[in-house]
Coordinates of C-alpha atoms and ligand atoms in Angstrom, one line a residue:
M224 CA -49.4 -45.8 -28.0
P225 CA -45.7 -45.5 -27.2
T226 CA -44.6 -48.4 -25.0
S227 CA -41.7 -46.6 -23.2
S228 CA -40.5 -43.0 -22.5
P229 CA -39.3 -41.1 -25.6
I230 CA -35.6 -41.3 -26.2
R231 CA -33.6 -38.2 -25.4
A232 CA -30.0 -37.2 -26.1
A233 CA -27.3 -38.4 -23.7
R234 CA -26.5 -36.2 -20.8
G235 CA -24.1 -33.4 -21.6
V236 CA -24.5 -33.5 -25.3
R237 CA -26.9 -31.4 -27.3
D238 CA -28.5 -30.7 -30.7
I239 CA -27.5 -27.5 -32.4
L240 CA -30.9 -26.6 -33.9
P241 CA -31.1 -24.3 -37.0
A242 CA -31.5 -21.1 -35.0
E243 CA -28.3 -21.7 -33.1
R244 CA -26.5 -23.4 -36.1
A245 CA -26.6 -20.1 -37.9
A246 CA -24.4 -18.5 -35.3
W247 CA -22.1 -21.6 -35.5
A248 CA -21.9 -21.2 -39.3
A249 CA -20.9 -17.6 -38.9
V250 CA -18.2 -18.6 -36.4
E251 CA -16.9 -21.4 -38.6
R252 CA -16.9 -19.2 -41.6
A253 CA -14.9 -16.5 -39.9
A254 CA -12.5 -19.1 -38.6
R255 CA -11.8 -20.4 -42.1
Q256 CA -11.4 -16.9 -43.4
S257 CA -8.9 -15.9 -40.7
A258 CA -6.9 -19.1 -41.1
R259 CA -6.7 -18.9 -44.9
G260 CA -5.9 -15.2 -44.7
F261 CA -2.7 -16.2 -42.9
G262 CA -1.9 -19.1 -45.3
Y263 CA -3.1 -22.0 -43.0
Q264 CA -4.4 -25.1 -44.8
E265 CA -7.4 -27.2 -43.7
I266 CA -6.8 -30.7 -42.5
E267 CA -9.2 -33.5 -41.2
V268 CA -8.0 -35.9 -38.5
P269 CA -9.9 -38.8 -37.1
V270 CA -12.3 -38.5 -34.2
I271 CA -11.1 -42.0 -33.1
E272 CA -7.4 -42.3 -32.0
P273 CA -5.3 -44.9 -30.1
V274 CA -5.3 -44.3 -26.4
E275 CA -1.5 -43.9 -26.4
L276 CA -1.7 -40.8 -28.6
I277 CA -3.7 -39.1 -25.9
E278 CA -1.8 -40.6 -23.0
R279 CA 1.6 -39.6 -24.3
G280 CA 0.4 -36.4 -26.1
V281 CA -2.0 -34.7 -23.6
G282 CA -0.4 -36.4 -20.7
G283 CA -1.3 -39.4 -18.6
D284 CA -1.6 -37.3 -15.4
T285 CA -3.9 -34.7 -16.7
D286 CA -7.6 -34.5 -15.7
I287 CA -8.5 -34.9 -19.4
F288 CA -6.8 -38.3 -19.5
R289 CA -7.5 -39.5 -16.0
K290 CA -11.2 -38.5 -15.7
E291 CA -12.6 -37.3 -19.0
I292 CA -11.6 -39.8 -21.8
Y293 CA -14.3 -41.8 -23.6
R294 CA -12.9 -45.2 -24.3
L295 CA -14.5 -47.2 -27.1
E296 CA -15.7 -50.8 -26.8
T297 CA -15.2 -52.5 -30.1
H298 CA -15.9 -55.8 -31.7
G299 CA -13.2 -58.0 -33.3
D300 CA -10.4 -55.4 -33.0
S301 CA -8.3 -57.9 -31.2
E302 CA -7.9 -59.9 -34.4
D303 CA -7.1 -57.0 -36.7
E304 CA -5.0 -54.9 -34.3
P305 CA -3.9 -56.8 -31.3
G306 CA -4.1 -54.6 -28.2
A307 CA -5.7 -51.7 -30.0
R308 CA -7.4 -49.5 -27.5
L309 CA -9.3 -46.6 -29.0
V310 CA -10.7 -43.4 -27.6
L311 CA -12.7 -40.4 -28.8
R312 CA -10.3 -37.5 -29.1
P313 CA -10.5 -34.9 -26.4
E314 CA -8.5 -32.4 -28.4
A315 CA -6.9 -32.2 -31.8
T316 CA -3.3 -31.1 -31.4
A317 CA -1.8 -34.5 -30.8
S318 CA -3.7 -35.8 -33.9
V319 CA -2.5 -33.0 -36.1
V320 CA 1.1 -33.5 -35.1
R321 CA 0.7 -37.3 -35.6
A322 CA -0.7 -36.5 -39.1
Y323 CA 2.1 -34.1 -39.9
F324 CA 4.6 -37.0 -39.6
Q325 CA 2.4 -39.8 -40.8
G326 CA 1.4 -37.9 -43.9
G327 CA 5.0 -36.8 -44.6
L328 CA 4.3 -33.1 -44.2
N329 CA 7.6 -32.9 -42.2
Q330 CA 9.4 -33.7 -45.5
G331 CA 8.2 -30.5 -47.3
P332 CA 8.9 -26.8 -46.7
Q333 CA 8.7 -25.7 -43.1
P334 CA 6.8 -24.6 -41.1
V335 CA 3.5 -26.2 -41.9
R336 CA 0.5 -24.2 -41.1
L337 CA -2.7 -26.2 -40.5
F338 CA -6.2 -25.8 -39.1
T339 CA -9.2 -28.1 -38.5
I340 CA -12.7 -27.6 -37.1
G341 CA -14.6 -30.5 -35.5
P342 CA -16.0 -32.2 -32.4
M343 CA -14.1 -33.1 -29.3
F344 CA -15.2 -35.3 -26.4
R345 CA -14.6 -34.9 -22.7
H346 CA -16.6 -36.6 -19.9
D347 CA -16.7 -33.6 -17.7
R348 CA -19.6 -32.4 -15.5
P349 CA -22.0 -30.7 -17.8
Q350 CA -23.0 -27.0 -17.2
F351 CA -23.6 -23.8 -19.1
G352 CA -20.8 -23.5 -21.7
R353 CA -19.4 -26.9 -20.9
Y354 CA -20.5 -30.0 -22.8
R355 CA -19.3 -33.5 -23.3
Q356 CA -19.2 -33.1 -27.1
F357 CA -18.1 -29.7 -28.2
S358 CA -16.5 -28.3 -31.3
Q359 CA -13.1 -26.6 -31.6
F360 CA -11.3 -24.4 -34.2
D361 CA -7.8 -25.8 -34.0
V362 CA -4.8 -24.1 -35.4
E363 CA -1.2 -25.4 -35.5
V364 CA 2.2 -24.2 -36.8
V365 CA 4.6 -27.2 -36.9
G366 CA 8.3 -27.0 -37.6
D367 CA 9.4 -23.5 -36.5
P368 CA 10.6 -22.5 -33.0
S369 CA 10.4 -18.7 -33.6
P370 CA 8.5 -16.7 -31.0
A371 CA 7.1 -14.8 -34.1
C372 CA 5.0 -17.9 -34.8
D373 CA 3.5 -17.8 -31.3
V374 CA 2.5 -14.2 -32.0
E375 CA 1.2 -15.0 -35.4
V376 CA -1.1 -17.6 -34.0
I377 CA -2.3 -15.1 -31.4
E378 CA -2.8 -12.4 -33.9
M379 CA -4.7 -14.7 -36.3
T380 CA -7.0 -16.1 -33.6
W381 CA -7.6 -12.7 -32.1
G382 CA -8.6 -11.5 -35.6
W383 CA -11.1 -14.3 -35.7
L384 CA -12.8 -13.1 -32.5
A385 CA -12.6 -9.5 -33.7
A386 CA -14.2 -10.3 -37.1
L387 CA -17.2 -11.7 -35.2
G388 CA -17.6 -8.4 -33.4
L389 CA -17.0 -9.8 -29.9
G390 CA -16.2 -7.0 -27.4
S391 CA -14.6 -7.5 -24.0
V392 CA -12.2 -10.2 -25.1
S393 CA -8.9 -10.2 -23.2
L394 CA -5.7 -12.0 -23.7
E395 CA -3.8 -13.6 -20.9
L396 CA -0.2 -14.6 -21.3
N397 CA 2.4 -16.6 -19.4
S398 CA 5.5 -18.7 -20.1
I399 CA 5.8 -22.1 -18.4
G400 CA 9.5 -22.7 -19.3
D401 CA 10.9 -25.9 -20.7
D402 CA 12.8 -29.1 -19.7
R403 CA 15.8 -27.0 -18.7
C404 CA 14.2 -24.6 -16.2
R405 CA 10.9 -26.2 -15.3
P406 CA 12.1 -29.2 -13.2
A407 CA 14.0 -26.9 -10.7
Y408 CA 11.0 -24.6 -10.5
L409 CA 8.7 -27.5 -9.8
R410 CA 10.8 -28.5 -6.9
L411 CA 10.6 -25.0 -5.5
L412 CA 6.8 -25.1 -5.9
Q413 CA 6.7 -28.4 -4.1
D414 CA 8.8 -27.1 -1.3
Y415 CA 6.4 -24.2 -0.9
Y416 CA 3.2 -26.3 -1.0
R417 CA 4.3 -29.4 1.0
P418 CA 3.9 -27.7 4.5
L419 CA 0.4 -26.5 3.3
R420 CA -0.8 -29.8 2.1
D421 CA -3.3 -30.5 4.9
R422 CA -5.1 -27.3 4.1
L423 CA -5.6 -28.1 0.4
H424 CA -8.5 -29.7 -1.5
P425 CA -7.9 -33.5 -1.8
D426 CA -7.2 -33.3 -5.5
C427 CA -4.6 -30.7 -4.8
Q428 CA -3.0 -32.7 -2.0
R429 CA -2.3 -35.3 -4.7
R430 CA -1.1 -32.7 -7.2
V431 CA 1.7 -31.5 -4.8
D432 CA 3.7 -34.6 -5.5
E433 CA 2.3 -35.8 -8.8
N434 CA 1.9 -32.6 -10.9
P435 CA 2.5 -29.4 -9.0
L436 CA 1.9 -27.1 -11.9
R437 CA -1.7 -28.2 -11.9
L438 CA -2.1 -26.6 -8.5
F439 CA -2.6 -23.3 -10.3
D440 CA -5.5 -24.8 -12.3
C441 CA -7.5 -25.4 -9.1
K442 CA -10.7 -23.4 -8.8
E443 CA -11.5 -24.6 -5.2
E444 CA -12.1 -21.8 -2.8
Q445 CA -9.9 -23.3 0.0
C446 CA -6.8 -23.4 -2.3
Q447 CA -7.0 -19.9 -3.6
P448 CA -5.3 -18.0 -0.7
F449 CA -2.0 -20.0 -1.2
K450 CA -1.5 -19.0 -4.8
A451 CA -0.5 -15.4 -4.2
A452 CA 2.7 -16.2 -2.3
A453 CA 3.7 -19.2 -4.4
P454 CA 6.9 -18.9 -6.5
R455 CA 6.1 -17.8 -10.1
I456 CA 7.6 -19.6 -13.0
I457 CA 8.3 -16.4 -14.9
D458 CA 10.8 -15.5 -12.2
H459 CA 12.6 -18.8 -12.7
L460 CA 12.9 -19.1 -16.5
C461 CA 16.2 -20.2 -18.0
E462 CA 18.0 -17.8 -20.3
P463 CA 16.7 -19.1 -23.6
C464 CA 13.1 -19.3 -22.3
A465 CA 13.3 -15.8 -20.8
T466 CA 14.7 -14.4 -24.1
A467 CA 11.9 -16.1 -26.1
F468 CA 9.3 -14.7 -23.7
A469 CA 10.7 -11.2 -24.0
E470 CA 10.5 -11.5 -27.8
V471 CA 6.9 -12.7 -27.7
K472 CA 6.0 -9.7 -25.6
A473 CA 7.9 -7.3 -27.8
L474 CA 6.2 -8.7 -30.9
L475 CA 2.8 -8.4 -29.3
D476 CA 3.5 -4.8 -28.5
A477 CA 4.7 -4.2 -32.1
A478 CA 1.4 -5.7 -33.3
G479 CA -0.6 -3.5 -31.0
L480 CA -2.1 -6.5 -29.2
E481 CA -2.8 -6.0 -25.6
Y482 CA -2.2 -8.7 -23.0
R483 CA -2.3 -9.3 -19.3
L484 CA 0.5 -11.4 -17.7
N485 CA -1.0 -14.2 -15.6
P486 CA 1.6 -16.2 -13.7
Y487 CA -1.1 -18.7 -12.8
L488 CA -2.0 -19.6 -16.4
V489 CA -0.7 -23.1 -16.9
R490 CA -3.4 -24.7 -19.1
G491 CA -4.7 -28.2 -18.6
L492 CA -2.4 -30.2 -21.1
D493 CA 1.0 -31.5 -20.3
Y494 CA 2.6 -30.8 -23.7
Y495 CA 3.0 -27.1 -23.4
T496 CA 6.4 -25.4 -23.2
R497 CA 7.2 -21.7 -23.0
T498 CA 4.4 -19.5 -24.3
V499 CA 0.9 -20.3 -23.1
F500 CA -2.1 -17.9 -23.6
E501 CA -5.8 -17.8 -23.3
F502 CA -8.6 -15.6 -24.6
Q503 CA -11.3 -14.8 -22.0
H504 CA -14.6 -13.2 -22.3
G505 CA -16.0 -10.9 -19.7
S506 CA -19.5 -12.2 -19.6
L507 CA -18.8 -16.0 -19.6
G508 CA -19.0 -17.0 -16.0
G509 CA -16.4 -18.5 -13.7
A510 CA -14.5 -21.6 -14.9
Q511 CA -16.1 -21.4 -18.3
N512 CA -14.8 -17.9 -19.2
A513 CA -12.2 -19.1 -21.7
L514 CA -13.1 -18.8 -25.4
G515 CA -9.9 -20.5 -26.5
G516 CA -6.3 -20.9 -25.7
G517 CA -3.0 -22.4 -26.8
G518 CA 0.7 -22.3 -26.6
R519 CA 4.0 -23.8 -27.7
Y520 CA 4.6 -27.5 -27.5
D521 CA 8.2 -28.2 -28.5
G522 CA 8.2 -31.5 -26.7
L523 CA 5.1 -33.0 -28.1
A524 CA 6.5 -34.6 -31.3
A525 CA 9.2 -36.5 -29.3
A526 CA 6.6 -37.6 -26.7
L527 CA 4.7 -39.2 -29.6
G528 CA 7.8 -41.1 -30.8
Y529 CA 8.7 -38.7 -33.6
P530 CA 11.9 -36.6 -34.1
D531 CA 12.1 -33.5 -32.0
T532 CA 10.1 -30.8 -33.8
P533 CA 8.8 -27.5 -32.4
G534 CA 5.2 -26.4 -32.7
V535 CA 2.7 -23.8 -31.5
G536 CA -1.1 -23.9 -31.7
F537 CA -4.5 -22.7 -30.5
A538 CA -7.9 -24.3 -29.8
G539 CA -11.0 -22.1 -29.7
G540 CA -14.4 -23.3 -28.5
I541 CA -17.0 -22.9 -31.3
D542 CA -19.8 -23.5 -28.8
R543 CA -18.8 -20.8 -26.5
V544 CA -17.9 -18.3 -29.2
A545 CA -21.2 -18.9 -30.9
L546 CA -23.0 -18.3 -27.5
M547 CA -21.2 -15.0 -27.2
V548 CA -22.0 -14.0 -30.8
E549 CA -25.7 -14.7 -30.2
Q550 CA -25.5 -12.8 -26.9
E551 CA -23.9 -9.7 -28.5
A552 CA -25.4 -9.8 -32.0
G553 CA -28.7 -11.4 -31.2
E554 CA -29.9 -14.5 -33.1
V555 CA -28.4 -14.8 -36.6
P556 CA -31.4 -15.2 -38.8
V557 CA -31.5 -17.9 -41.5
P558 CA -34.7 -18.1 -43.5
P559 CA -35.3 -21.7 -44.7
A560 CA -35.3 -20.2 -48.2
A561 CA -35.3 -16.8 -49.8
V562 CA -38.5 -17.6 -51.9
L563 CA -41.5 -19.6 -50.7
V564 CA -43.6 -21.0 -53.6
L565 CA -47.3 -21.1 -52.5
P566 CA -49.5 -23.2 -54.7
M567 CA -53.2 -22.7 -53.8
E568 CA -54.5 -26.1 -54.9
E569 CA -53.3 -29.7 -54.7
R570 CA -53.3 -30.2 -58.5
L571 CA -50.7 -27.4 -58.9
D572 CA -48.0 -29.4 -57.1
A573 CA -46.1 -30.3 -60.3
A574 CA -46.3 -26.7 -61.6
A575 CA -45.2 -25.4 -58.2
A576 CA -42.2 -27.8 -58.3
Q577 CA -41.3 -26.4 -61.7
V578 CA -41.6 -22.8 -60.4
G579 CA -39.4 -23.8 -57.5
R580 CA -36.8 -25.2 -60.0
L581 CA -36.8 -21.9 -62.0
C582 CA -36.5 -19.8 -58.8
R583 CA -33.5 -21.8 -57.7
R584 CA -31.5 -20.6 -60.7
A585 CA -31.2 -17.3 -58.9
A586 CA -32.1 -17.9 -55.2
S587 CA -32.9 -20.6 -52.7
A588 CA -36.6 -21.6 -52.9
A589 CA -38.9 -24.0 -51.0
V590 CA -42.4 -25.1 -51.9
D591 CA -45.2 -25.2 -49.4
Y592 CA -47.1 -28.4 -50.4
S593 CA -49.3 -28.4 -47.3
R594 CA -53.1 -28.3 -47.7
R595 CA -53.5 -25.3 -45.6
S596 CA -55.5 -22.2 -46.7
L597 CA -53.6 -19.5 -48.6
R598 CA -54.0 -17.3 -45.5
A599 CA -52.3 -19.8 -43.3
K600 CA -49.5 -20.3 -45.9
M601 CA -49.0 -16.5 -46.1
R602 CA -48.8 -16.2 -42.3
A603 CA -46.2 -19.0 -42.2
A604 CA -44.3 -17.3 -45.1
D605 CA -44.2 -14.0 -43.2
R606 CA -42.9 -15.7 -40.1
S607 CA -40.3 -17.7 -41.9
G608 CA -38.1 -14.7 -42.7
A609 CA -38.3 -15.5 -46.5
R610 CA -37.9 -12.5 -48.8
W611 CA -40.4 -13.4 -51.5
A612 CA -43.6 -15.5 -51.8
A613 CA -44.5 -16.8 -55.3
I614 CA -48.3 -17.3 -55.1
M615 CA -49.9 -19.6 -57.8
N616 CA -53.5 -20.3 -58.7
A617 CA -54.7 -22.6 -61.5
E618 CA -55.6 -19.8 -63.9
E619 CA -52.2 -18.2 -63.5
A620 CA -50.4 -21.5 -63.8
G621 CA -52.1 -22.0 -67.1
R622 CA -50.6 -18.7 -68.3
R623 CA -47.2 -19.6 -66.7
V624 CA -47.2 -16.6 -64.4
V625 CA -47.0 -16.2 -60.6
Q626 CA -47.8 -13.4 -58.2
L627 CA -44.5 -12.4 -56.7
R628 CA -44.9 -10.8 -53.4
D629 CA -42.2 -8.9 -51.5
L630 CA -42.9 -10.1 -48.0
A631 CA -41.3 -7.0 -46.3
S632 CA -43.1 -4.3 -48.3
G633 CA -46.3 -6.2 -49.3
E634 CA -45.8 -5.2 -52.9
Q635 CA -47.0 -7.7 -55.4
R636 CA -46.7 -8.1 -59.1
E637 CA -47.2 -10.6 -61.8
V638 CA -44.1 -12.3 -63.2
G639 CA -43.7 -14.8 -65.9
W640 CA -42.1 -18.1 -64.9
E641 CA -39.2 -17.6 -67.3
D642 CA -38.6 -14.2 -65.8
L643 CA -38.3 -15.4 -62.2
P644 CA -34.5 -15.9 -62.2
A645 CA -33.9 -12.3 -63.3
S646 CA -36.5 -10.9 -60.9
L647 CA -35.0 -12.8 -57.9
A648 CA -31.3 -12.2 -58.6
G649 CA -29.5 -11.4 -55.4
A650 CA -32.4 -12.5 -53.2
D651 CA -30.1 -14.6 -51.0
G652 CA -28.6 -11.7 -49.1
A653 CA -26.8 -11.8 -45.8
G654 CA -28.4 -14.4 -43.6
G655 CA -29.5 -16.5 -46.6
P656 CA -28.4 -20.0 -47.2
E657 CA -25.1 -18.9 -48.8
A658 CA -24.3 -17.1 -45.6
S659 CA -24.8 -20.2 -43.5
R660 CA -22.5 -22.4 -45.4
Ligands
AMP752 P1 -8.6 -26.6 -24.2 O1 -8.5 -27.6 -25.3 O2 -9.1 -27.2 -22.9 O3 -7.5 -25.6 -24.1 O4 -9.9 -25.8 -24.6 C1 -9.9 -24.8 -25.6 C2 -11.3 -24.2 -25.7 O5 -12.2 -25.2 -26.1 C3 -11.8 -23.6 -24.4 O6 -11.3 -22.3 -24.2 C4 -13.3 -23.7 -24.6 O7 -13.7 -22.5 -25.4 C5 -13.4 -24.9 -25.4 N1 -13.8 -26.0 -24.6 C6 -13.0 -26.9 -23.9 N2 -13.7 -27.8 -23.2 C7 -15.0 -27.5 -23.5 C8 -16.3 -28.2 -23.1 N3 -16.3 -29.2 -22.3 N4 -17.4 -27.6 -23.6 C9 -17.4 -26.5 -24.4 N5 -16.3 -25.9 -24.8 C10 -15.1 -26.4 -24.4

């Protein structure tokens, strides 16, 4: 008898079970293909980082840093690394830029094109499409200030979504200026919002003084009416920022990529300068409608204590993109194996294992060692999505043959064990184990 209630996953995190993992695998595979197609190289960065990386990179005043960071409790760190305070990463850009310098990638040919896929952690209120652990496809071009790189990142990541067959994806675009033009614009924005402060949501009342650009991120009903008349940063860009933005738009036009200018798009991270963009999907609701986004971050390297170095990047949400792939394409089927070996008696286990080994020379194969009846095994095989069943009785095992049954057509024929690899060649088609890797 269990003595306490069964243990469940922590709130806001989830298991990706095989049925859903298949869509994830398709999404990750398309991400790697798109990135490699543009010459991006894969990198791994730690899930654990010093808190300062996030504080100085993402920004100490962002919601991510103030409210959503998971801080780690550790044992004995104080002796090894006095003062080390560690967090679970909420995003990967700051880590990738740190790795670019720490690993000496800044010494080689520039720019450096990198991508990584992995889990991020944010302690946000869980809801559909928003989780406390989620996975991102993260893309970075470090070491080149050209607007052409901004457009390359957009083109590559749009290609990723298109390769997955996602319809109704739209691109939103804005420029949020840089150190030269943003401070004066922020003062204008504060002048506009200060007289309205009492009518704003409490979070926004604080933002007016502390981080006015964040006022545009607000989704509270009571703050919406004031946005329309607020000064827009694209009307206040300095000359170099305006020129860069014009070039981004011209290059998007030349590439045939459609976009919608959204003066309220500011994104939740402090490190962005100039171009910011977001891909949205029509059928994802409300605040969770972004599939991914990114922008230029020319000030990030210096904020982390490294030499001034330009960069541009993108982060796409694997969870949300996989949800959309499932919604549009239906469940991506992954049979546990292309061949199911079905021994009819217990004493055939060793022979069945050997037949499984031979099948695996050409296709994935699993053996049903259960003591169920053949009928029950056949029913399970039909339901599994496997392509073939290799049925074995004692007499046939003696002759080293199986009955190989095509589960779709019901056709069945006798095949010698040694001929199985040739008979099964190509059985792992789309949706097979290869496809899920
Ligand atoms: P961000 O790093 O906030 O720009 O997010 C980039 C993308 O990651 C978003 O567009 C989402 O697709 C995804 N994402 C961000 N936060 C979450 C979350 N809490 N749960 C699921 N996906 C997320």
